[in-house]
């Protein structure tokens, strides 16, 4: 990669790692945008050079965070089209740009569609719990609210990074009545909750949902209380490698996010950023293709990516 | 109450409310100590005046925090003895002092005895999860460790007041290998846990355990993973009023403990300080009289306080 | 038995069989009253003759309905006192009358006490489900309502005898907002219910509750939805014979209560009048001695009747 | 619509509403038959007029009962073929008639096929429970019986409309040993049951089964007792709109079906006619395409109606 | 101990270790008999010498097998009486003999009483599963059979020692219809079983049952199928040390019982002889004092041995 | 069939029945090999004669053991190709040979592929439990071990035929640390297990797994302990007839495998060789097409064999 390109990709990687760019959908879109910017600025002089550079850029992006599959799926979306084409260099570059734009636009449209589908499952009078800060989960909630449904939201703070605080601010700005609680209070408030709506970083072939640490605990409490647990997830959140047995890697982030290790000598601090919700605690996955039970995740993966 | 007495009681009440005095056992002992100090400084000129003043002092103390039954049980321990006596004023005052001392000493002995009993249930190689900062739960863990058992502890931070940080420091000082995690990570780490040991603020007639917010969530995750869940509780943590149907009041503390309301306009913040763990998630309650299943809490209450 | 006595006892037996006298508490009290009337009218000329007659009367009463243990317990309450006494004939008769009166008054007081204890477990805003027509369960509900708590009740109709219709009328007369549903709709409405309160015909040594057919199904649906399930039961509803392994007989009543067999040739019709709710679906039993978990039924039986 | 047509459609709508025409399969077939009759009597003078009239007729039919999806699916079956065709008016009318006939014949064949498939899952010596009066569930039972299998049936009465009484008469006429019980006795008899077989009004994308009120309670009791729970359902009972998040409307029928409101002043009476059985309580759905687990309902919907 | 005494005790220890003396009740009785024989042959010349020798003999016996608490409880039964007495040497020896005889007779009577109580819970037509070879469980089964109840038994073989083969022979001799299966087939046959009846080597303070390896697996399968699981256990099977937190030691026996290690080089062989059934899988414990739920084990322990 | 052919087929049938040829994959391959040998030795003089003979040979093979569907699937694999072809006699014979070879090679490749996919789900440090002696389950374990993962295996002995002993020898030879236990000890050791891996004789349309007796008990214990339960199964283990409702026949083998009936007069001995694990206890099925949840078995069956 040339200097300029390296900068573009490097900046995006850095922002993803520092969580300046956050949220699985967002990460996917920024990755696509980075490939677009890379392409535009690319001074490769041959098809091969361009493709190799783009592949390298893609790999660099994919390494930024291991858990959200939207990242490799966005990269593959662009790369597959470029690799499969026999266009000239210029044609390829246009295709790369168009593909990146298509991914971004598809992603935005998917968020809107899921918001509309999911809103049908939200009833007037519902109290909804959410966790962390998922744009697609909020799309469901806001769409229902904008339809005039009388709903309220309970959001857990999502230690250690407090993304729940972002969520309550966004909902309060939208006028949705919202309550902030600590993560430990989830089970205590579950008796007042009608439905849980969360997003996903990845969905495995067996319907397991990989999402922000704490999600599986909420799913368990919802299951115990027989509260419906909905996952809002675009189809590019489904993880093709899980079909061949791969496990989704759970990123473990800096201990400092939890507590200053300097103040806790002799104490180990652990900070896994995600957890795995087993399919038996998931009632529905809301995708832009329709609502499915978690056991049908394999259908989506097969249709989108094929068998082995 | 005279000025001096008022000061003594008021100081203790204030410290309990601000959580300078924390922990159900501690609160009970400080309440007894406050009654002792009150008695010593008391310038009442008749038996009746003394008893009325002591009762008033007791009620003031009881109002300091509603959830931990060690507080009213400590006060009743002293008052019952004084009320039932026909000694002279001086005799009564001596009795009050002796009773307060006895409560404190019984409490300390109970913590040691429970430590010894509970340690027998901790095996070499065990990983133990604990929550918040319970002296009697730590007594179990430290006793097991001091017996040379190779154990490690995982402690949740216990937002919003982070008492888990006190716990990990105390354990690290004692040399126990200990790991600090956020409350949301409890279920993720449960697969590595052999036993959970927590304390209790109150135990109800049906064996339900009232303890720091988050406890019931840990109990649920332990139950799901079939990890043993032990509650360490002196008999003065058993709540007599629950026998006649009273519910234990769950204290709701200042919103500021969770987040600064000024920064979150339009957002409700809720901060219940305790939750209720149902008996079906409790494997054993370790008391100074022996280990009992939660369904036998009624036996303890009947023996300590009688039927209606 | 002489003619007059026979009449008195026979009338009560007949009314119990036809369900003119209904409800376990009521059946117990009417049995006591019948023994009193028998005693008053009794022209026995010796202690022995009187006792033999009273025993015979007691056995006749006990045979009237097999499931409600209040019936034999009421008879035994009177007979035990008479048998244990060495009073003269007149003294014995007075004792029999006093004992019958005592049973009736104890029973009434127990219903009031249970109403007061149980009402503490009913919160403002609660929706309560009940089944059949239990005076002691209604005592809990009405006491809570009379304390100004804003509650509503959902009552199942209790086919085949529709005792639920009596319940809704009694509650409507008391001003309690009440909804009538068919028995099949219990699970559909459970999501709106906070607590279930029912009575009992018998409680076994293991805490199993024998009550009107349909009760165990409601308990199951409550358990599924994690709705609290309370049984209101005076201590004379606890069944001593279950301690020695006896099973409580489930009365099977006339097919005609279900449908006219004449219209359904070739069809068997079955009509068991009671069912058994296993202890794991019962959260609390509310007795006049206090609230207990079902596993403590054995404590009540041991205290009231002793070990074998 | 002209007068004659209006009559034809109106008569069918009226009979469906009054439950003279009952049962999801039947409702679908009568709707098809009504469209056929409408077509035959139709005096439209243009293609457009005919199609508009047919669509209007279809909408009128669909409004007759909201829960059974066989009704809109039957109407759509006919209308889709007519709309997709470019035949002349006469051709279109013939097509409408043929399509209506095809729906009716397919439906009849599906009921027979399901009977044959389902009968393979019924073993000699089985006791089968059923609820309400489902022709396709009875097809399974009768086919097994006609194969010489020694089976018996327990049928709940299905208050408030007592369709269970129709079921026991039909089975008794067919020679099948059958027992009638009240709905409250379902759990009591479950210990004697080997399999439950019921029909469905609608099946949702997640495999949830919408059927006569009481079905979900039976499913729960079967699940508790680990009794197999089979749903017999033709593919036109699968609900396409649930894929896009729509909830199936639960019809609430006249209070008078439960009790005469005049006699119960101050009492609310509720009468939902259907309930929802969650997929985790359904072992198999028997369709004319084969037996599927409930989680594969989405496969049927996708194949029959496609993704969004 | 003198040579003769040593022989007597040593012989019993040897037979217990080799399982020539088997079964928890039997082991307890033989231990008592050994103490009696020791006493009779004892040539101690002082009270102290006799008591010390008896204590030593008791300890030697207790070490023979660690899991069955009937062994230490039998020894303590005799020793406590001897220690608490101030009789002369001859008197003490007579007391020791009488105490040993009393233990043996109490034990025999307890087995008969439990047989009678337990038989009431066996119904005509029942199929009963049992495991290993428990005399008190067989007492329940044989008593029910001798009452003319039409029952059959399914017995698992109880690898590695095949005690199930002894059970089926004993039952066949008594005329009870009985089926032998491999231990792996337990769950497959559970659908035909109405009740499980097993014995116990020890019962812990929380109601957990320690019994032959495989018992907990049967309890789990019974729980899954909602088959009643009964434990027949005399009160001397309740383990007092578990009240103070002690765990019951699980004996691990010779690998050769499983397979010849010589033939399996490189393979570890493990042979724990007992397992622990958690109280939630036990419906009733049948003692000679009455039937109790497992949660009431603590009541028996408290009454028999007192609190700490 | 001519004499020679009959021999070839008969020998294979005999070896399958006596379990000289064991294991579902092996049985399938030997059946294919037998058809190949039959074809090579076949002296049929016409296409029809050959096909009829081959069909007869296939049926004979299929009857050898009823439970493993690999047997009919292997036969159908060859026969379908032959029947669908219009080649000449010689061409047909060549096709039969090629088809048999293809089945065998596909089967071997599937076992390797499943080993590679499944190994990805085995983590360093895992303890794996297996049952019986499944080549494809061992392929998963050995592949993981050969990748350098530090794993150990616990194998149950699999009475009555002790195939577990073969398994531990094979694993020990491969250097895998392995422990042998009796089948009754499965639940006791489950607390040390991370994953269970077993094979399958047949997989039904609802995802139920038919495998060696004892498998469902292990699955139940794994489910209780929340240990992952994996089934390794090639797609020819999926049972097409279950789609149309057929139940998989459970072979009951000779009583002598359990115990010598001669020694147990009056005792029935039962010996079912397989059991059925319900889909809710299966986490993943590992096929050569990818890993699927059990609910997606219907997808495999539909793709491999089509709807009815």
PDB file of N, CA, C and O in Angstrom, chain B residues 163-206:
ATOM      1  N   UNK B 163     -18.121  -2.375  45.865  1.00  0.00           N
ATOM      2  CA  UNK B 163     -17.589  -3.065  47.052  1.00  0.00           C
ATOM      3  C   UNK B 163     -16.732  -4.271  46.672  1.00  0.00           C
ATOM      4  O   UNK B 163     -15.938  -4.744  47.468  1.00  0.00           O
ATOM      5  N   UNK B 164     -16.904  -4.746  45.430  1.00  0.00           N
ATOM      6  CA  UNK B 164     -16.077  -5.858  44.959  1.00  0.00           C
ATOM      7  C   UNK B 164     -14.598  -5.474  44.952  1.00  0.00           C
ATOM      8  O   UNK B 164     -13.720  -6.335  45.126  1.00  0.00           O
ATOM      9  N   UNK B 165     -14.323  -4.189  44.759  1.00  0.00           N
ATOM     10  CA  UNK B 165     -12.916  -3.750  44.778  1.00  0.00           C
ATOM     11  C   UNK B 165     -12.320  -3.895  46.181  1.00  0.00           C
ATOM     12  O   UNK B 165     -11.134  -4.198  46.328  1.00  0.00           O
ATOM     13  N   UNK B 166     -13.159  -3.656  47.206  1.00  0.00           N
ATOM     14  CA  UNK B 166     -12.684  -3.861  48.580  1.00  0.00           C
ATOM     15  C   UNK B 166     -12.388  -5.348  48.786  1.00  0.00           C
ATOM     16  O   UNK B 166     -11.363  -5.732  49.342  1.00  0.00           O
ATOM     17  N   UNK B 167     -13.297  -6.169  48.290  1.00  0.00           N
ATOM     18  CA  UNK B 167     -13.139  -7.618  48.436  1.00  0.00           C
ATOM     19  C   UNK B 167     -11.842  -8.109  47.819  1.00  0.00           C
ATOM     20  O   UNK B 167     -11.084  -8.857  48.448  1.00  0.00           O
ATOM     21  N   UNK B 168     -11.562  -7.698  46.584  1.00  0.00           N
ATOM     22  CA  UNK B 168     -10.352  -8.217  45.932  1.00  0.00           C
ATOM     23  C   UNK B 168      -9.104  -7.722  46.656  1.00  0.00           C
ATOM     24  O   UNK B 168      -8.105  -8.441  46.755  1.00  0.00           O
ATOM     25  N   UNK B 169      -9.148  -6.497  47.185  1.00  0.00           N
ATOM     26  CA  UNK B 169      -7.983  -6.014  47.941  1.00  0.00           C
ATOM     27  C   UNK B 169      -7.781  -6.835  49.215  1.00  0.00           C
ATOM     28  O   UNK B 169      -6.666  -7.239  49.544  1.00  0.00           O
ATOM     29  N   UNK B 170      -8.880  -7.089  49.931  1.00  0.00           N
ATOM     30  CA  UNK B 170      -8.771  -7.868  51.169  1.00  0.00           C
ATOM     31  C   UNK B 170      -8.250  -9.277  50.891  1.00  0.00           C
ATOM     32  O   UNK B 170      -7.422  -9.806  51.632  1.00  0.00           O
ATOM     33  N   UNK B 171      -8.727  -9.874  49.817  1.00  0.00           N
ATOM     34  CA  UNK B 171      -8.281 -11.223  49.492  1.00  0.00           C
ATOM     35  C   UNK B 171      -6.835 -11.220  49.021  1.00  0.00           C
ATOM     36  O   UNK B 171      -6.048 -12.098  49.395  1.00  0.00           O
ATOM     37  N   UNK B 172      -6.470 -10.236  48.215  1.00  0.00           N
ATOM     38  CA  UNK B 172      -5.085 -10.157  47.737  1.00  0.00           C
ATOM     39  C   UNK B 172      -4.142  -9.963  48.925  1.00  0.00           C
ATOM     40  O   UNK B 172      -3.064 -10.574  48.981  1.00  0.00           O
ATOM     41  N   UNK B 173      -4.564  -9.144  49.876  1.00  0.00           N
ATOM     42  CA  UNK B 173      -3.738  -8.949  51.081  1.00  0.00           C
ATOM     43  C   UNK B 173      -3.561 -10.266  51.841  1.00  0.00           C
ATOM     44  O   UNK B 173      -2.500 -10.528  52.411  1.00  0.00           O
ATOM     45  N   UNK B 174      -4.603 -11.072  51.841  1.00  0.00           N
ATOM     46  CA  UNK B 174      -4.521 -12.357  52.528  1.00  0.00           C
ATOM     47  C   UNK B 174      -3.791 -13.406  51.688  1.00  0.00           C
ATOM     48  O   UNK B 174      -3.627 -14.545  52.107  1.00  0.00           O
ATOM     49  N   UNK B 175      -3.398 -13.009  50.488  1.00  0.00           N
ATOM     50  CA  UNK B 175      -2.625 -13.919  49.646  1.00  0.00           C
ATOM     51  C   UNK B 175      -3.458 -14.813  48.759  1.00  0.00           C
ATOM     52  O   UNK B 175      -2.927 -15.650  48.023  1.00  0.00           O
ATOM     53  N   UNK B 176      -4.761 -14.642  48.792  1.00  0.00           N
ATOM     54  CA  UNK B 176      -5.643 -15.488  47.976  1.00  0.00           C
ATOM     55  C   UNK B 176      -5.605 -15.006  46.526  1.00  0.00           C
ATOM     56  O   UNK B 176      -5.828 -13.818  46.281  1.00  0.00           O
ATOM     57  N   UNK B 177      -5.337 -15.884  45.567  1.00  0.00           N
ATOM     58  CA  UNK B 177      -5.382 -15.489  44.161  1.00  0.00           C
ATOM     59  C   UNK B 177      -6.794 -15.042  43.796  1.00  0.00           C
ATOM     60  O   UNK B 177      -7.762 -15.776  44.052  1.00  0.00           O
ATOM     61  N   UNK B 178      -6.921 -13.864  43.221  1.00  0.00           N
ATOM     62  CA  UNK B 178      -8.251 -13.308  43.023  1.00  0.00           C
ATOM     63  C   UNK B 178      -8.318 -12.539  41.710  1.00  0.00           C
ATOM     64  O   UNK B 178      -7.340 -11.917  41.292  1.00  0.00           O
ATOM     65  N   UNK B 179      -9.471 -12.623  41.070  1.00  0.00           N
ATOM     66  CA  UNK B 179      -9.707 -11.971  39.781  1.00  0.00           C
ATOM     67  C   UNK B 179     -10.911 -11.045  39.907  1.00  0.00           C
ATOM     68  O   UNK B 179     -11.934 -11.439  40.468  1.00  0.00           O
ATOM     69  N   UNK B 180     -10.778  -9.847  39.358  1.00  0.00           N
ATOM     70  CA  UNK B 180     -11.877  -8.874  39.379  1.00  0.00           C
ATOM     71  C   UNK B 180     -12.529  -8.820  38.007  1.00  0.00           C
ATOM     72  O   UNK B 180     -11.832  -8.738  36.993  1.00  0.00           O
ATOM     73  N   UNK B 181     -13.854  -8.864  37.972  1.00  0.00           N
ATOM     74  CA  UNK B 181     -14.579  -8.777  36.699  1.00  0.00           C
ATOM     75  C   UNK B 181     -15.731  -7.797  36.834  1.00  0.00           C
ATOM     76  O   UNK B 181     -16.153  -7.472  37.949  1.00  0.00           O
ATOM     77  N   UNK B 182     -16.264  -7.345  35.703  1.00  0.00           N
ATOM     78  CA  UNK B 182     -17.486  -6.519  35.760  1.00  0.00           C
ATOM     79  C   UNK B 182     -18.680  -7.427  36.037  1.00  0.00           C
ATOM     80  O   UNK B 182     -18.631  -8.633  35.791  1.00  0.00           O
ATOM     81  N   UNK B 183     -19.740  -6.827  36.542  1.00  0.00           N
ATOM     82  CA  UNK B 183     -20.915  -7.614  36.919  1.00  0.00           C
ATOM     83  C   UNK B 183     -21.535  -8.339  35.717  1.00  0.00           C
ATOM     84  O   UNK B 183     -22.132  -9.399  35.853  1.00  0.00           O
ATOM     85  N   UNK B 184     -21.383  -7.766  34.546  1.00  0.00           N
ATOM     86  CA  UNK B 184     -21.958  -8.366  33.336  1.00  0.00           C
ATOM     87  C   UNK B 184     -21.241  -9.642  32.922  1.00  0.00           C
ATOM     88  O   UNK B 184     -21.753 -10.398  32.106  1.00  0.00           O
ATOM     89  N   UNK B 185     -20.044  -9.846  33.453  1.00  0.00           N
ATOM     90  CA  UNK B 185     -19.248 -10.992  33.015  1.00  0.00           C
ATOM     91  C   UNK B 185     -19.482 -12.231  33.871  1.00  0.00           C
ATOM     92  O   UNK B 185     -18.885 -13.278  33.639  1.00  0.00           O
ATOM     93  N   UNK B 186     -20.377 -12.118  34.852  1.00  0.00           N
ATOM     94  CA  UNK B 186     -20.602 -13.229  35.790  1.00  0.00           C
ATOM     95  C   UNK B 186     -20.926 -14.532  35.057  1.00  0.00           C
ATOM     96  O   UNK B 186     -20.311 -15.564  35.295  1.00  0.00           O
ATOM     97  N   UNK B 187     -21.881 -14.485  34.145  1.00  0.00           N
ATOM     98  CA  UNK B 187     -22.272 -15.736  33.472  1.00  0.00           C
ATOM     99  C   UNK B 187     -21.136 -16.293  32.615  1.00  0.00           C
ATOM    100  O   UNK B 187     -20.949 -17.506  32.543  1.00  0.00           O
ATOM    101  N   UNK B 188     -20.357 -15.413  31.990  1.00  0.00           N
ATOM    102  CA  UNK B 188     -19.242 -15.881  31.157  1.00  0.00           C
ATOM    103  C   UNK B 188     -18.214 -16.649  31.972  1.00  0.00           C
ATOM    104  O   UNK B 188     -17.611 -17.603  31.484  1.00  0.00           O
ATOM    105  N   UNK B 189     -17.992 -16.216  33.226  1.00  0.00           N
ATOM    106  CA  UNK B 189     -16.971 -16.876  34.047  1.00  0.00           C
ATOM    107  C   UNK B 189     -17.528 -18.057  34.843  1.00  0.00           C
ATOM    108  O   UNK B 189     -16.766 -18.798  35.460  1.00  0.00           O
ATOM    109  N   UNK B 190     -18.837 -18.207  34.848  1.00  0.00           N
ATOM    110  CA  UNK B 190     -19.431 -19.255  35.697  1.00  0.00           C
ATOM    111  C   UNK B 190     -18.940 -20.647  35.319  1.00  0.00           C
ATOM    112  O   UNK B 190     -18.853 -21.531  36.171  1.00  0.00           O
ATOM    113  N   UNK B 191     -18.580 -20.849  34.061  1.00  0.00           N
ATOM    114  CA  UNK B 191     -18.121 -22.186  33.642  1.00  0.00           C
ATOM    115  C   UNK B 191     -16.832 -22.587  34.352  1.00  0.00           C
ATOM    116  O   UNK B 191     -16.489 -23.764  34.420  1.00  0.00           O
ATOM    117  N   UNK B 192     -16.099 -21.593  34.878  1.00  0.00           N
ATOM    118  CA  UNK B 192     -14.853 -21.888  35.599  1.00  0.00           C
ATOM    119  C   UNK B 192     -15.052 -21.986  37.102  1.00  0.00           C
ATOM    120  O   UNK B 192     -14.094 -22.228  37.835  1.00  0.00           O
ATOM    121  N   UNK B 193     -16.277 -21.772  37.572  1.00  0.00           N
ATOM    122  CA  UNK B 193     -16.528 -21.655  39.004  1.00  0.00           C
ATOM    123  C   UNK B 193     -17.027 -22.989  39.564  1.00  0.00           C
ATOM    124  O   UNK B 193     -17.800 -23.687  38.923  1.00  0.00           O
ATOM    125  N   UNK B 194     -16.553 -23.338  40.768  1.00  0.00           N
ATOM    126  CA  UNK B 194     -17.048 -24.548  41.427  1.00  0.00           C
ATOM    127  C   UNK B 194     -18.125 -24.240  42.460  1.00  0.00           C
ATOM    128  O   UNK B 194     -19.068 -25.009  42.618  1.00  0.00           O
ATOM    129  N   UNK B 195     -17.956 -23.119  43.170  1.00  0.00           N
ATOM    130  CA  UNK B 195     -18.930 -22.761  44.192  1.00  0.00           C
ATOM    131  C   UNK B 195     -19.049 -21.244  44.279  1.00  0.00           C
ATOM    132  O   UNK B 195     -18.061 -20.535  44.092  1.00  0.00           O
ATOM    133  N   UNK B 196     -20.249 -20.782  44.580  1.00  0.00           N
ATOM    134  CA  UNK B 196     -20.460 -19.362  44.873  1.00  0.00           C
ATOM    135  C   UNK B 196     -20.670 -19.249  46.380  1.00  0.00           C
ATOM    136  O   UNK B 196     -21.387 -20.065  46.967  1.00  0.00           O
ATOM    137  N   UNK B 197     -20.024 -18.267  47.019  1.00  0.00           N
ATOM    138  CA  UNK B 197     -20.261 -17.997  48.439  1.00  0.00           C
ATOM    139  C   UNK B 197     -20.582 -16.517  48.597  1.00  0.00           C
ATOM    140  O   UNK B 197     -19.775 -15.665  48.222  1.00  0.00           O
ATOM    141  N   UNK B 198     -21.762 -16.235  49.123  1.00  0.00           N
ATOM    142  CA  UNK B 198     -22.142 -14.841  49.388  1.00  0.00           C
ATOM    143  C   UNK B 198     -22.703 -14.726  50.804  1.00  0.00           C
ATOM    144  O   UNK B 198     -22.973 -15.738  51.466  1.00  0.00           O
ATOM    145  N   UNK B 199     -22.852 -13.492  51.259  1.00  0.00           N
ATOM    146  CA  UNK B 199     -23.486 -13.230  52.544  1.00  0.00           C
ATOM    147  C   UNK B 199     -24.966 -12.946  52.368  1.00  0.00           C
ATOM    148  O   UNK B 199     -25.547 -13.286  51.335  1.00  0.00           O
ATOM    149  N   UNK B 200     -25.593 -12.356  53.379  1.00  0.00           N
ATOM    150  CA  UNK B 200     -27.023 -12.051  53.308  1.00  0.00           C
ATOM    151  C   UNK B 200     -27.328 -10.860  54.197  1.00  0.00           C
ATOM    152  O   UNK B 200     -26.720 -10.711  55.263  1.00  0.00           O
ATOM    153  N   UNK B 201     -28.252 -10.027  53.754  1.00  0.00           N
ATOM    154  CA  UNK B 201     -28.754  -8.962  54.628  1.00  0.00           C
ATOM    155  C   UNK B 201     -29.952  -9.453  55.425  1.00  0.00           C
ATOM    156  O   UNK B 201     -30.136  -9.053  56.574  1.00  0.00           O
ATOM    157  N   UNK B 202     -30.744 -10.319  54.809  1.00  0.00           N
ATOM    158  CA  UNK B 202     -31.893 -10.905  55.509  1.00  0.00           C
ATOM    159  C   UNK B 202     -32.218 -12.231  54.856  1.00  0.00           C
ATOM    160  O   UNK B 202     -32.022 -12.396  53.648  1.00  0.00           O
ATOM    161  N   UNK B 203     -32.751 -13.151  55.670  1.00  0.00           N
ATOM    162  CA  UNK B 203     -33.247 -14.417  55.123  1.00  0.00           C
ATOM    163  C   UNK B 203     -34.695 -14.562  55.569  1.00  0.00           C
ATOM    164  O   UNK B 203     -35.012 -14.413  56.755  1.00  0.00           O
ATOM    165  N   UNK B 204     -35.569 -14.821  54.585  1.00  0.00           N
ATOM    166  CA  UNK B 204     -37.005 -14.853  54.866  1.00  0.00           C
ATOM    167  C   UNK B 204     -37.454 -16.258  55.284  1.00  0.00           C
ATOM    168  O   UNK B 204     -36.714 -17.237  55.143  1.00  0.00           O
ATOM    169  N   UNK B 205     -38.675 -16.330  55.780  1.00  0.00           N
ATOM    170  CA  UNK B 205     -39.229 -17.580  56.299  1.00  0.00           C
ATOM    171  C   UNK B 205     -39.246 -18.693  55.251  1.00  0.00           C
ATOM    172  O   UNK B 205     -39.206 -19.874  55.580  1.00  0.00           O
ATOM    173  N   UNK B 206     -39.305 -18.332  53.986  1.00  0.00           N
ATOM    174  CA  UNK B 206     -39.326 -19.357  52.933  1.00  0.00           C
ATOM    175  C   UNK B 206     -37.933 -19.662  52.406  1.00  0.00           C
ATOM    176  O   UNK B 206     -37.783 -20.396  51.433  1.00  0.00           O
TER     177      UNK B 206
END
